[in-house]
Coordinates of N, CA and C in Angstrom, one line a residue:
M285 N -6.1 -8.5 27.9 CA -5.4 -7.7 26.9 C -5.4 -6.2 27.3
Q286 N -4.2 -5.6 27.3 CA -4.0 -4.2 27.6 C -4.5 -3.4 26.4
W287 N -5.2 -2.3 26.7 CA -5.6 -1.4 25.7 C -5.9 0.0 26.3
S288 N -5.3 1.0 25.7 CA -5.5 2.4 26.1 C -5.6 3.3 24.9
S289 N -6.5 4.3 25.1 CA -6.7 5.3 24.0 C -5.4 6.1 23.8
Q290 N -5.0 6.3 22.6 CA -3.8 7.1 22.3 C -3.7 7.4 20.9
S291 N -2.8 8.2 20.5 CA -2.5 8.5 19.1 C -1.0 8.7 18.9
C292 N -0.6 8.3 17.7 CA 0.9 8.5 17.4 C 1.0 8.6 15.9
R293 N 2.2 9.0 15.5 CA 2.6 9.1 14.0 C 3.6 8.1 13.7
A294 N 3.5 7.4 12.6 CA 4.5 6.4 12.2 C 5.1 6.7 10.8
H295 N 6.4 6.4 10.7 CA 7.1 6.5 9.4 C 7.2 5.0 8.9
V296 N 6.8 4.8 7.6 CA 6.7 3.5 7.1 C 7.5 3.4 5.7
F297 N 8.2 2.3 5.5 CA 8.9 2.0 4.3 C 10.0 2.9 4.0
A298 N 10.6 3.5 5.0 CA 11.8 4.3 4.8 C 13.0 3.3 4.8
A299 N 14.1 3.8 4.2 CA 15.4 3.1 4.1 C 16.5 4.1 3.8
P300 N 17.7 3.8 3.9 CA 18.8 4.7 3.7 C 18.6 5.4 2.3
G301 N 18.4 6.8 2.4 CA 18.2 7.5 1.2 C 16.8 7.6 0.7
L302 N 15.9 6.9 1.3 CA 14.5 6.8 0.9 C 13.6 7.2 2.1
E303 N 12.7 8.2 1.9 CA 11.9 8.8 3.0 C 10.7 7.9 3.4
G304 N 10.2 7.1 2.5 CA 9.0 6.4 2.8 C 7.8 7.3 2.9
T305 N 6.9 6.9 3.8 CA 5.6 7.7 4.0 C 5.3 7.7 5.4
T306 N 4.1 8.3 5.8 CA 3.7 8.5 7.2 C 2.2 8.1 7.3
A307 N 1.9 7.8 8.6 CA 0.5 7.6 8.9 C 0.2 8.0 10.3
K308 N -0.9 8.6 10.6 CA -1.4 8.9 11.9 C -2.3 7.7 12.4
V309 N -2.1 7.3 13.6 CA -2.8 6.1 14.2 C -3.5 6.5 15.4
Y310 N -4.9 6.4 15.5 CA -5.7 6.6 16.6 C -6.2 5.3 17.2
C311 N -5.8 5.0 18.4 CA -6.4 3.9 19.2 C -7.5 4.4 20.0
L312 N -8.7 3.8 19.8 CA -9.9 4.4 20.4 C -10.7 3.2 21.1
D313 N -11.5 3.6 22.1 CA -12.4 2.6 22.8 C -13.6 2.4 21.9
D314 N -14.1 3.4 21.2 CA -15.3 3.2 20.4 C -15.0 3.9 19.0
M315 N -15.5 3.3 18.0 CA -15.3 3.9 16.6 C -16.1 5.2 16.5
L316 N -15.5 6.1 15.8 CA -16.2 7.4 15.5 C -17.1 7.3 14.3
E317 N -17.9 8.3 14.1 CA -18.7 8.3 12.9 C -17.8 8.6 11.7
P318 N -18.2 8.1 10.5 CA -17.4 8.3 9.4 C -17.1 9.8 9.1
D319 N -18.0 10.7 9.3 CA -17.8 12.1 9.0 C -16.8 12.7 9.9
E320 N -16.8 12.2 11.2 CA -15.8 12.7 12.2 C -14.4 12.2 11.8
M321 N -14.3 10.9 11.4 CA -13.0 10.4 11.0 C -12.5 11.1 9.8
Q322 N -13.3 11.4 8.9 CA -12.9 12.2 7.7 C -12.4 13.6 8.0
R323 N -13.1 14.2 9.0 CA -12.8 15.5 9.4 C -11.4 15.5 10.0
L324 N -11.1 14.5 10.9 CA -9.8 14.5 11.6 C -8.7 14.1 10.6
A325 N -9.0 13.3 9.6 CA -8.0 12.9 8.6 C -7.7 14.1 7.8
S326 N -8.7 15.0 7.5 CA -8.4 16.2 6.7 C -7.5 17.2 7.5
M327 N -7.8 17.2 8.8 CA -7.0 18.1 9.6 C -5.5 17.6 9.8
E328 N -5.4 16.3 9.9 CA -4.0 15.7 10.0 C -3.2 15.9 8.8
E329 N -3.8 15.9 7.6 CA -3.1 16.1 6.4 C -2.0 15.0 6.2
E330 N -2.2 13.8 6.6 CA -1.3 12.7 6.4 C -1.8 11.8 5.2
P331 N -0.8 11.1 4.6 CA -1.3 10.2 3.5 C -2.3 9.2 4.0
A332 N -2.3 8.8 5.3 CA -3.3 8.0 5.9 C -3.5 8.3 7.3
T333 N -4.7 8.3 7.8 CA -5.1 8.4 9.2 C -5.9 7.2 9.5
C334 N -5.5 6.5 10.5 CA -6.1 5.2 10.8 C -6.8 5.2 12.2
F335 N -8.0 4.6 12.3 CA -8.7 4.6 13.5 C -9.0 3.1 13.9
I336 N -8.6 2.7 15.1 CA -8.6 1.3 15.6 C -9.4 1.2 16.8
T337 N -10.3 0.2 16.9 CA -11.0 -0.1 18.1 C -11.0 -1.6 18.3
P338 N -10.9 -2.1 19.6 CA -10.9 -3.5 19.8 C -12.3 -4.1 19.6
Q339 N -12.3 -5.3 19.0 CA -13.6 -6.0 18.7 C -13.7 -7.2 19.6
E340 N -12.6 -8.0 19.7 CA -12.5 -9.1 20.6 C -11.0 -9.4 20.8
P341 N -10.6 -10.3 21.7 CA -9.2 -10.5 21.9 C -8.5 -10.8 20.5
H342 N -7.5 -10.0 20.2 CA -6.7 -10.2 19.0 C -7.4 -9.9 17.7
V343 N -8.6 -9.3 17.8 CA -9.3 -8.8 16.6 C -9.6 -7.3 16.8
F344 N -9.3 -6.5 15.7 CA -9.5 -5.1 15.8 C -10.2 -4.6 14.6
N345 N -11.1 -3.6 14.8 CA -11.7 -2.9 13.7 C -10.8 -1.8 13.3
I346 N -10.6 -1.5 12.0 CA -9.8 -0.4 11.5 C -10.4 0.3 10.3
R347 N -10.4 1.6 10.3 CA -10.8 2.4 9.2 C -9.7 3.4 8.9
C348 N -9.4 3.5 7.6 CA -8.3 4.4 7.1 C -8.8 5.4 6.1
F349 N -8.3 6.7 6.3 CA -8.7 7.8 5.5 C -7.6 8.6 5.0
N350 N -7.6 9.1 3.7 CA -6.7 10.1 3.3 C -7.4 11.5 3.6
T351 N -6.9 12.5 3.0 CA -7.5 13.8 3.3 C -8.9 14.1 2.7
T352 N -9.2 13.2 1.7 CA -10.5 13.4 1.0 C -11.5 12.3 1.1
Q353 N -11.0 11.1 1.3 CA -11.9 9.9 1.3 C -11.4 8.7 2.1
E354 N -12.2 7.7 2.3 CA -11.8 6.5 3.0 C -11.0 5.6 2.0
I355 N -10.0 5.0 2.5 CA -9.1 4.1 1.8 C -9.6 2.7 2.1
R356 N -10.0 1.9 1.2 CA -10.5 0.6 1.4 C -9.5 -0.3 2.0
L357 N -8.3 -0.3 1.5 CA -7.2 -1.2 1.9 C -5.9 -0.4 1.9
C358 N -5.4 0.0 3.0 CA -4.2 0.9 3.1 C -3.1 0.1 3.6
G359 N -2.1 -0.3 2.8 CA -1.0 -1.1 3.2 C -0.2 -0.5 4.3
H360 N 0.3 0.7 4.0 CA 1.2 1.4 5.0 C 0.5 1.7 6.3
G361 N -0.8 2.1 6.2 CA -1.6 2.4 7.4 C -1.8 1.1 8.2
L362 N -2.0 0.0 7.6 CA -2.2 -1.3 8.3 C -0.9 -1.7 9.0
L363 N 0.2 -1.5 8.3 CA 1.5 -1.8 8.9 C 1.8 -0.9 10.1
A364 N 1.6 0.4 10.0 CA 1.7 1.3 11.1 C 0.8 0.9 12.3
S365 N -0.4 0.6 12.0 CA -1.4 0.2 13.0 C -1.0 -1.1 13.7
A366 N -0.5 -2.0 12.9 CA 0.0 -3.3 13.4 C 1.1 -3.1 14.4
R367 N 2.0 -2.3 14.1 CA 3.1 -2.0 15.0 C 2.6 -1.4 16.3
V368 N 1.7 -0.5 16.3 CA 1.1 0.1 17.5 C 0.4 -0.9 18.3
V369 N -0.5 -1.7 17.7 CA -1.3 -2.6 18.4 C -0.5 -3.8 19.0
L370 N 0.4 -4.3 18.2 CA 1.2 -5.4 18.8 C 2.1 -5.0 20.0
E371 N 2.6 -3.7 19.9 CA 3.4 -3.2 21.0 C 2.5 -3.0 22.2
Q372 N 1.3 -2.4 22.0 CA 0.4 -2.0 23.1 C -0.1 -3.3 23.8
T373 N -0.5 -4.3 23.0 CA -1.2 -5.4 23.6 C -0.2 -6.5 24.0
G374 N 1.0 -6.5 23.5 CA 2.0 -7.5 23.8 C 1.7 -8.8 23.1
S375 N 0.8 -8.7 22.0 CA 0.5 -9.9 21.2 C 1.5 -10.1 20.2
S376 N 1.6 -11.4 19.7 CA 2.5 -11.7 18.6 C 1.8 -11.6 17.2
S377 N 0.4 -11.7 17.2 CA -0.4 -11.6 16.0 C -1.7 -11.1 16.3
V378 N -2.3 -10.3 15.3 CA -3.7 -9.8 15.5 C -4.3 -9.9 14.1
T379 N -5.6 -9.7 14.1 CA -6.4 -9.6 12.8 C -7.1 -8.2 12.8
F380 N -7.0 -7.6 11.7 CA -7.7 -6.3 11.4 C -8.9 -6.6 10.5
Q381 N -10.1 -6.0 10.9 CA -11.3 -6.0 10.1 C -11.4 -4.7 9.4
T382 N -11.1 -4.6 8.1 CA -11.2 -3.3 7.4 C -12.6 -3.2 6.9
C383 N -12.9 -2.1 6.1 CA -14.2 -2.0 5.5 C -14.4 -2.9 4.3
S384 N -13.3 -3.6 3.9 CA -13.5 -4.5 2.8 C -12.9 -5.9 3.0
D385 N -11.9 -6.1 3.9 CA -11.2 -7.3 4.0 C -10.8 -7.6 5.5
S386 N -10.4 -8.9 5.7 CA -9.8 -9.3 6.9 C -8.3 -9.4 6.7
V387 N -7.5 -8.7 7.5 CA -6.1 -8.7 7.3 C -5.3 -9.2 8.5
K388 N -4.4 -10.2 8.3 CA -3.6 -10.7 9.4 C -2.4 -9.9 9.6
A389 N -1.9 -9.7 10.8 CA -0.7 -9.0 11.1 C 0.1 -9.7 12.2
R390 N 1.4 -9.8 12.1 CA 2.2 -10.5 13.0 C 3.6 -9.9 13.1
Y391 N 4.2 -10.3 14.3 CA 5.6 -9.9 14.5 C 6.5 -11.0 13.9
D392 N 7.4 -10.7 13.0 CA 8.3 -11.7 12.4 C 9.5 -11.7 13.2
T393 N 9.7 -12.7 14.1 CA 10.8 -12.7 15.0 C 12.1 -13.0 14.2
K394 N 12.1 -13.7 13.2 CA 13.3 -14.1 12.4 C 13.9 -12.8 11.8
N395 N 13.1 -11.9 11.3 CA 13.6 -10.7 10.7 C 13.4 -9.4 11.5
D396 N 12.9 -9.6 12.8 CA 12.6 -8.5 13.7 C 11.8 -7.4 13.0
S397 N 10.7 -7.8 12.4 CA 9.9 -6.8 11.7 C 8.4 -7.2 11.8
I398 N 7.5 -6.2 11.4 CA 6.1 -6.4 11.4 C 5.7 -6.7 10.0
E399 N 4.8 -7.6 9.8 CA 4.3 -7.9 8.5 C 2.8 -8.2 8.5
I400 N 2.2 -7.9 7.3 CA 0.7 -8.1 7.2 C 0.5 -9.0 6.0
A401 N -0.7 -9.7 6.0 CA -1.0 -10.6 4.9 C -2.3 -10.2 4.2
F402 N -2.2 -10.3 2.9 CA -3.4 -10.1 2.1 C -3.7 -11.3 1.3
A403 N -4.9 -11.6 0.9 CA -5.2 -12.6 -0.1 C -4.6 -12.1 -1.4
P404 N -4.0 -12.9 -2.2 CA -3.4 -12.4 -3.4 C -4.4 -11.9 -4.4
L405 N -4.1 -10.9 -5.1 CA -4.9 -10.3 -6.2 C -4.2 -10.4 -7.5
H406 N -4.5 -11.4 -8.3 CA -3.8 -11.7 -9.5 C -4.3 -10.8 -10.6
S407 N -3.4 -10.5 -11.6 CA -3.7 -9.7 -12.7 C -3.8 -10.6 -14.0
A408 N -4.6 -10.1 -14.9 CA -4.7 -10.8 -16.2 C -4.4 -9.8 -17.4
S409 N -3.6 -10.3 -18.3 CA -3.3 -9.5 -19.5 C -4.5 -9.1 -20.3
V410 N -4.5 -7.9 -20.7 CA -5.6 -7.4 -21.6 C -4.9 -6.6 -22.7
S411 N -5.8 -6.3 -23.7 CA -5.3 -5.4 -24.8 C -5.1 -4.0 -24.4
P412 N -4.1 -3.3 -24.8 CA -3.8 -1.9 -24.4 C -5.0 -1.0 -24.7
P413 N -5.5 -0.2 -23.8 CA -6.6 0.7 -24.1 C -6.1 1.8 -25.1
K414 N -7.0 2.4 -25.8 CA -6.7 3.3 -26.9 C -6.1 4.6 -26.3
W415 N -6.4 4.9 -25.0 CA -6.0 6.2 -24.5 C -4.6 6.3 -23.9
L416 N -3.8 5.2 -24.0 CA -2.5 5.2 -23.5 C -1.6 6.4 -24.0
K417 N -1.7 6.7 -25.3 CA -0.9 7.7 -25.8 C -1.2 9.1 -25.2
E418 N -2.5 9.3 -24.8 CA -2.9 10.5 -24.2 C -2.3 10.7 -22.8
C419 N -1.9 9.6 -22.1 CA -1.6 9.7 -20.7 C -0.1 9.5 -20.4
F420 N 0.6 8.9 -21.3 CA 2.0 8.5 -20.9 C 3.0 9.0 -22.0
S421 N 4.2 9.4 -21.5 CA 5.2 9.9 -22.4 C 5.9 8.7 -23.1
T422 N 5.8 7.5 -22.6 CA 6.3 6.3 -23.2 C 5.3 5.2 -23.0
L423 N 5.1 4.4 -24.0 CA 4.1 3.3 -23.9 C 4.7 2.1 -23.2
P424 N 3.8 1.4 -22.4 CA 4.3 0.2 -21.7 C 4.5 -1.0 -22.6
L425 N 5.2 -2.0 -22.1 CA 5.4 -3.2 -22.8 C 4.2 -4.2 -22.7
Q426 N 3.7 -4.2 -21.4 CA 2.6 -5.2 -21.1 C 1.5 -4.4 -20.3
V427 N 0.3 -4.8 -20.5 CA -0.8 -4.2 -19.8 C -1.7 -5.3 -19.2
A428 N -2.1 -5.2 -18.0 CA -2.9 -6.1 -17.3 C -3.9 -5.4 -16.4
Q429 N -4.9 -6.1 -15.9 CA -5.9 -5.6 -15.0 C -6.0 -6.5 -13.8
A430 N -6.3 -5.9 -12.6 CA -6.5 -6.7 -11.4 C -7.7 -6.1 -10.7
G431 N -8.6 -6.9 -10.1 CA -9.7 -6.5 -9.4 C -10.8 -6.0 -10.2
P432 N -11.8 -5.3 -9.6 CA -13.0 -4.8 -10.2 C -12.7 -3.6 -11.1
T433 N -13.8 -3.0 -11.6 CA -13.6 -1.8 -12.5 C -13.0 -0.6 -11.9
D434 N -13.0 -0.6 -10.5 CA -12.3 0.5 -9.8 C -11.0 -0.1 -9.1
G435 N -10.5 -1.2 -9.7 CA -9.3 -1.8 -9.1 C -8.0 -1.2 -9.7
Y436 N -7.2 -2.0 -10.4 CA -5.9 -1.6 -10.8 C -5.6 -1.9 -12.3
W437 N -4.8 -1.0 -12.9 CA -4.1 -1.3 -14.1 C -2.7 -1.7 -13.6
V438 N -2.1 -2.8 -14.2 CA -0.8 -3.1 -13.9 C -0.1 -3.0 -15.3
M439 N 0.8 -2.1 -15.4 CA 1.5 -1.8 -16.7 C 3.0 -1.9 -16.5
Q440 N 3.7 -2.7 -17.3 CA 5.1 -2.9 -17.2 C 5.8 -2.2 -18.3
W441 N 6.8 -1.4 -17.9 CA 7.6 -0.6 -18.9 C 9.0 -1.2 -19.1
P442 N 9.7 -0.8 -20.1 CA 11.0 -1.3 -20.4 C 11.9 -0.8 -19.2
Q443 N 13.0 -1.6 -19.0 CA 14.0 -1.2 -17.9 C 14.5 0.2 -18.3
G444 N 14.7 1.0 -17.2 CA 15.3 2.3 -17.4 C 14.3 3.4 -17.8
T445 N 13.0 3.1 -17.8 CA 12.0 4.0 -18.3 C 11.2 4.7 -17.1
L446 N 11.0 3.9 -16.1 CA 10.0 4.3 -15.1 C 10.3 5.6 -14.3
Q447 N 11.5 5.8 -13.9 CA 11.9 6.9 -13.1 C 11.5 8.2 -13.8
N448 N 11.7 8.3 -15.1 CA 11.4 9.6 -15.8 C 10.1 9.5 -16.6
L449 N 9.3 8.5 -16.3 CA 8.0 8.4 -17.0 C 7.1 9.6 -16.7
Q450 N 6.5 10.2 -17.7 CA 5.6 11.3 -17.4 C 4.2 10.8 -17.6
V451 N 3.4 11.1 -16.5 CA 2.0 10.6 -16.5 C 1.0 11.8 -16.4
D452 N 0.1 12.0 -17.3 CA -0.9 13.0 -17.2 C -2.0 12.6 -16.3
A453 N -2.0 13.0 -15.1 CA -3.0 12.6 -14.1 C -4.4 12.9 -14.4
E454 N -4.6 14.1 -15.0 CA -5.9 14.6 -15.4 C -6.5 13.7 -16.4
K455 N -5.8 13.4 -17.5 CA -6.3 12.5 -18.5 C -6.5 11.1 -18.1
L456 N -5.6 10.6 -17.2 CA -5.7 9.3 -16.6 C -7.1 9.2 -15.9
S457 N -7.4 10.2 -15.0 CA -8.6 10.1 -14.3 C -9.8 10.3 -15.2
M458 N -9.7 10.9 -16.3 CA -10.8 11.1 -17.2 C -11.1 9.7 -18.0
N459 N -10.1 8.9 -18.1 CA -10.3 7.7 -19.0 C -10.5 6.4 -18.2
T460 N -10.3 6.4 -16.9 CA -10.5 5.1 -16.2 C -10.7 5.4 -14.7
Q461 N -11.4 4.5 -14.0 CA -11.5 4.5 -12.6 C -10.5 3.6 -11.9
R462 N -9.7 2.9 -12.6 CA -8.7 2.1 -12.0 C -7.4 2.9 -11.7
A463 N -6.8 2.6 -10.5 CA -5.5 3.1 -10.2 C -4.5 2.5 -11.1
L464 N -3.4 3.2 -11.3 CA -2.3 2.7 -12.1 C -1.1 2.2 -11.3
I465 N -0.7 1.0 -11.4 CA 0.5 0.5 -10.9 C 1.5 0.4 -12.1
A466 N 2.5 1.3 -12.1 CA 3.5 1.2 -13.2 C 4.7 0.6 -12.6
T467 N 5.3 -0.4 -13.4 CA 6.4 -1.2 -12.9 C 7.4 -1.5 -14.0
E468 N 8.6 -1.9 -13.5 CA 9.6 -2.4 -14.4 C 10.6 -3.3 -13.7
A469 N 11.3 -4.2 -14.4 CA 12.3 -5.0 -13.7 C 13.4 -4.2 -13.3
A470 N 14.0 -4.5 -12.1 CA 15.1 -3.7 -11.6 C 16.4 -3.9 -12.4
T471 N 17.2 -2.8 -12.4 CA 18.5 -2.9 -13.1 C 19.7 -3.0 -12.2
D472 N 19.4 -3.2 -10.8 CA 20.5 -3.3 -9.9 C 20.4 -4.6 -9.2
D473 N 21.3 -4.9 -8.2 CA 21.3 -6.2 -7.5 C 20.6 -6.1 -6.1
I474 N 20.1 -4.9 -5.9 CA 19.4 -4.7 -4.6 C 17.9 -5.1 -4.6
Y475 N 17.3 -4.7 -5.7 CA 15.8 -4.8 -5.8 C 15.5 -5.8 -6.9
D476 N 14.3 -6.4 -6.9 CA 13.8 -7.2 -7.9 C 13.0 -6.5 -8.9
Y477 N 12.3 -5.4 -8.5 CA 11.5 -4.6 -9.4 C 11.3 -3.2 -8.8
Y478 N 11.0 -2.3 -9.7 CA 10.6 -0.9 -9.3 C 9.1 -0.7 -9.6
F479 N 8.5 0.3 -8.9 CA 7.2 0.7 -9.3 C 6.8 2.1 -8.9
R480 N 5.8 2.6 -9.5 CA 5.2 3.9 -9.1 C 3.7 3.7 -9.1
Y481 N 3.0 4.6 -8.3 CA 1.5 4.3 -8.1 C 0.8 5.7 -8.3
F482 N -0.2 5.6 -9.2 CA -1.0 6.8 -9.5 C -2.5 6.5 -9.3
A483 N -3.2 7.3 -8.5 CA -4.6 7.1 -8.3 C -5.3 8.5 -8.2
P484 N -5.3 9.3 -9.2 CA -5.9 10.7 -9.1 C -7.4 10.6 -9.0
Q485 N -8.0 9.5 -9.5 CA -9.5 9.3 -9.3 C -9.9 9.1 -7.8
H486 N -8.9 8.8 -7.0 CA -9.2 8.5 -5.6 C -8.4 9.5 -4.7
G487 N -8.1 10.7 -5.2 CA -7.4 11.7 -4.4 C -5.9 11.6 -4.2
V488 N -5.3 10.7 -5.0 CA -3.8 10.6 -4.9 C -3.2 10.7 -6.3
I489 N -2.6 11.8 -6.6 CA -2.0 12.0 -7.9 C -0.9 11.0 -8.1
E490 N 0.1 11.0 -7.2 CA 1.1 10.0 -7.1 C 1.5 9.7 -5.7
D491 N 1.4 8.4 -5.3 CA 1.6 8.1 -3.9 C 3.1 8.0 -3.5
K492 N 3.4 8.3 -2.3 CA 4.7 8.2 -1.8 C 5.2 6.8 -1.7
A493 N 4.4 5.9 -1.0 CA 4.7 4.5 -0.7 C 3.4 3.7 -0.6
T494 N 3.3 2.7 -1.4 CA 2.0 2.0 -1.6 C 2.0 0.6 -1.2
G495 N 1.7 0.2 0.0 CA 1.7 -1.2 0.4 C 0.7 -2.0 -0.3
S496 N -0.5 -1.4 -0.5 CA -1.6 -2.2 -1.2 C -1.2 -2.6 -2.6
A497 N -0.4 -1.8 -3.3 CA 0.0 -2.2 -4.6 C 0.8 -3.5 -4.6
Q498 N 1.5 -3.7 -3.5 CA 2.3 -5.0 -3.4 C 1.4 -6.2 -3.4
R499 N 0.2 -6.1 -3.0 CA -0.8 -7.2 -3.1 C -0.9 -7.7 -4.5
V500 N -0.8 -6.8 -5.5 CA -0.8 -7.2 -6.9 C 0.6 -7.6 -7.4
L501 N 1.6 -6.7 -7.0 CA 2.9 -6.9 -7.6 C 3.7 -8.1 -7.1
I502 N 3.4 -8.5 -5.9 CA 4.1 -9.7 -5.4 C 3.7 -10.9 -6.2
S503 N 2.4 -11.0 -6.5 CA 2.0 -12.2 -7.3 C 2.5 -12.0 -8.7
Y504 N 2.4 -10.8 -9.3 CA 2.9 -10.5 -10.7 C 4.3 -10.9 -10.9
W505 N 5.2 -10.3 -10.0 CA 6.6 -10.5 -10.2 C 7.1 -11.9 -9.7
S506 N 6.5 -12.5 -8.7 CA 6.9 -13.8 -8.3 C 6.7 -14.8 -9.4
E507 N 5.7 -14.7 -10.2 CA 5.5 -15.6 -11.4 C 6.6 -15.3 -12.4
I508 N 6.9 -14.1 -12.7 CA 7.9 -13.7 -13.7 C 9.3 -14.2 -13.3
L509 N 9.6 -13.9 -12.0 CA 11.0 -14.2 -11.5 C 11.1 -15.6 -11.0
N510 N 10.0 -16.3 -10.8 CA 10.0 -17.7 -10.3 C 10.7 -17.7 -8.9
Q511 N 10.2 -16.8 -8.0 CA 10.8 -16.8 -6.7 C 9.7 -16.3 -5.7
C512 N 9.8 -16.7 -4.5 CA 8.7 -16.4 -3.5 C 9.0 -15.1 -2.7
N513 N 10.2 -14.7 -2.6 CA 10.6 -13.5 -1.8 C 11.0 -12.4 -2.8
V514 N 10.5 -11.2 -2.6 CA 10.8 -10.1 -3.5 C 11.1 -8.8 -2.7
K515 N 11.8 -7.9 -3.3 CA 12.2 -6.6 -2.7 C 12.0 -5.6 -3.7
A516 N 11.3 -4.5 -3.4 CA 10.9 -3.5 -4.4 C 11.3 -2.1 -3.9
R517 N 11.5 -1.3 -4.9 CA 11.7 0.2 -4.6 C 10.6 0.9 -5.3
Q518 N 10.0 1.8 -4.6 CA 9.0 2.7 -5.2 C 9.7 4.0 -5.6
Y519 N 9.5 4.4 -6.9 CA 10.2 5.5 -7.4 C 9.3 6.8 -7.3
S520 N 8.8 7.0 -6.2 CA 8.2 8.3 -5.9 C 9.3 9.4 -5.6
K521 N 8.9 10.6 -5.5 CA 9.9 11.7 -5.1 C 10.5 11.3 -3.8
E522 N 9.8 10.8 -2.9 CA 10.3 10.5 -1.5 C 11.1 9.2 -1.5
G523 N 10.6 8.2 -2.3 CA 11.2 6.9 -2.4 C 10.8 6.0 -1.2
A524 N 10.7 4.7 -1.5 CA 10.3 3.8 -0.5 C 10.9 2.4 -0.8
E525 N 11.0 1.6 0.3 CA 11.5 0.2 0.1 C 10.5 -0.7 0.7
L526 N 10.0 -1.7 0.0 CA 9.0 -2.6 0.4 C 9.4 -4.1 0.2
L527 N 9.1 -4.9 1.1 CA 9.5 -6.3 1.1 C 8.2 -7.2 1.0
G528 N 8.3 -8.3 0.3 CA 7.1 -9.2 0.2 C 7.5 -10.6 -0.1
R529 N 6.5 -11.5 0.2 CA 6.7 -12.9 -0.2 C 5.4 -13.6 -0.3
V530 N 5.4 -14.7 -1.0 CA 4.3 -15.5 -1.1 C 4.4 -16.7 -0.2
E531 N 3.4 -16.9 0.6 CA 3.4 -18.0 1.6 C 2.1 -18.7 1.7
D532 N 2.0 -19.9 1.3 CA 0.7 -20.7 1.2 C -0.2 -19.9 0.3
Q533 N -1.4 -19.4 0.8 CA -2.4 -18.7 0.0 C -2.4 -17.2 0.3
D534 N -1.3 -16.7 0.9 CA -1.2 -15.3 1.3 C 0.0 -14.6 0.6
V535 N -0.1 -13.3 0.5 CA 1.0 -12.5 0.2 C 1.3 -11.6 1.4
W536 N 2.6 -11.7 1.9 CA 3.0 -11.0 3.1 C 3.8 -9.8 2.7
I537 N 3.5 -8.6 3.3 CA 4.1 -7.4 3.0 C 4.7 -6.8 4.3
S538 N 5.9 -6.3 4.1 CA 6.6 -5.8 5.3 C 7.5 -4.6 4.9
G539 N 8.1 -3.9 5.8 CA 9.0 -2.8 5.6 C 9.2 -2.1 6.9
N540 N 10.2 -1.2 6.9 CA 10.5 -0.5 8.1 C 9.3 0.3 8.7
V541 N 9.1 0.2 10.0 CA 8.1 1.0 10.6 C 8.6 1.6 11.9
D542 N 8.7 2.9 12.0 CA 9.2 3.6 13.2 C 8.1 4.5 13.7
I543 N 7.9 4.4 15.1 CA 6.8 5.1 15.7 C 7.4 6.4 16.3
E544 N 6.7 7.5 16.1 CA 7.0 8.8 16.6 C 6.1 9.1 17.8
R545 N 6.6 9.1 19.0 CA 5.8 9.3 20.2 C 5.6 10.7 20.5

């Protein structure tokens, strides 16, 4: 296996008219101390800075940080890292060991793209919490939770609401440790659904492009739409396009990844 220390910047989830987001990727021989990785991530000022080291053939350790803390599971950082590692090693598939999960990555020859697989994270409907009126300009239609107490809220709004939805990030962070995935059914023929992502409790007031949210949304919308393949637009200021599908026991996430050398 070929491996050399290097660093590069990647643009992820961009599409015509949509900027997507960015990540800095460091390929290293040995993993740095967490304090040093956090220091570098703060200096880079990227939505994600990823550090990769080889563990064994086709298996790599990866740690991802934003400017203030470690990201347990960073979808766009993993996609960017997968592109770098697959190109450098000449492999068709690799596995990343994150601080919380094992993530498969592979080159999809059919669609000429990179994709990563997560175990699905299903959501369950719950009663709306009392603080909704404090946080949102419009109330959602449906409310669900996914993951542990610091996992996700999945809230579905009426069509045509999401783009102009006002979210009070300070009050949201005061009332819950869960990140908010706000979503609605698409109103065009290009996408299946739209979403926005807010995690002020974790240093992200509103994210540009959130691959990890797709881990929840692919399962959520596949059941509603009764289809395995989905296409989503993230309604951040920058905008992003994300693809996903359900295959066997995994949810696969992909999108455009361009490396800036």
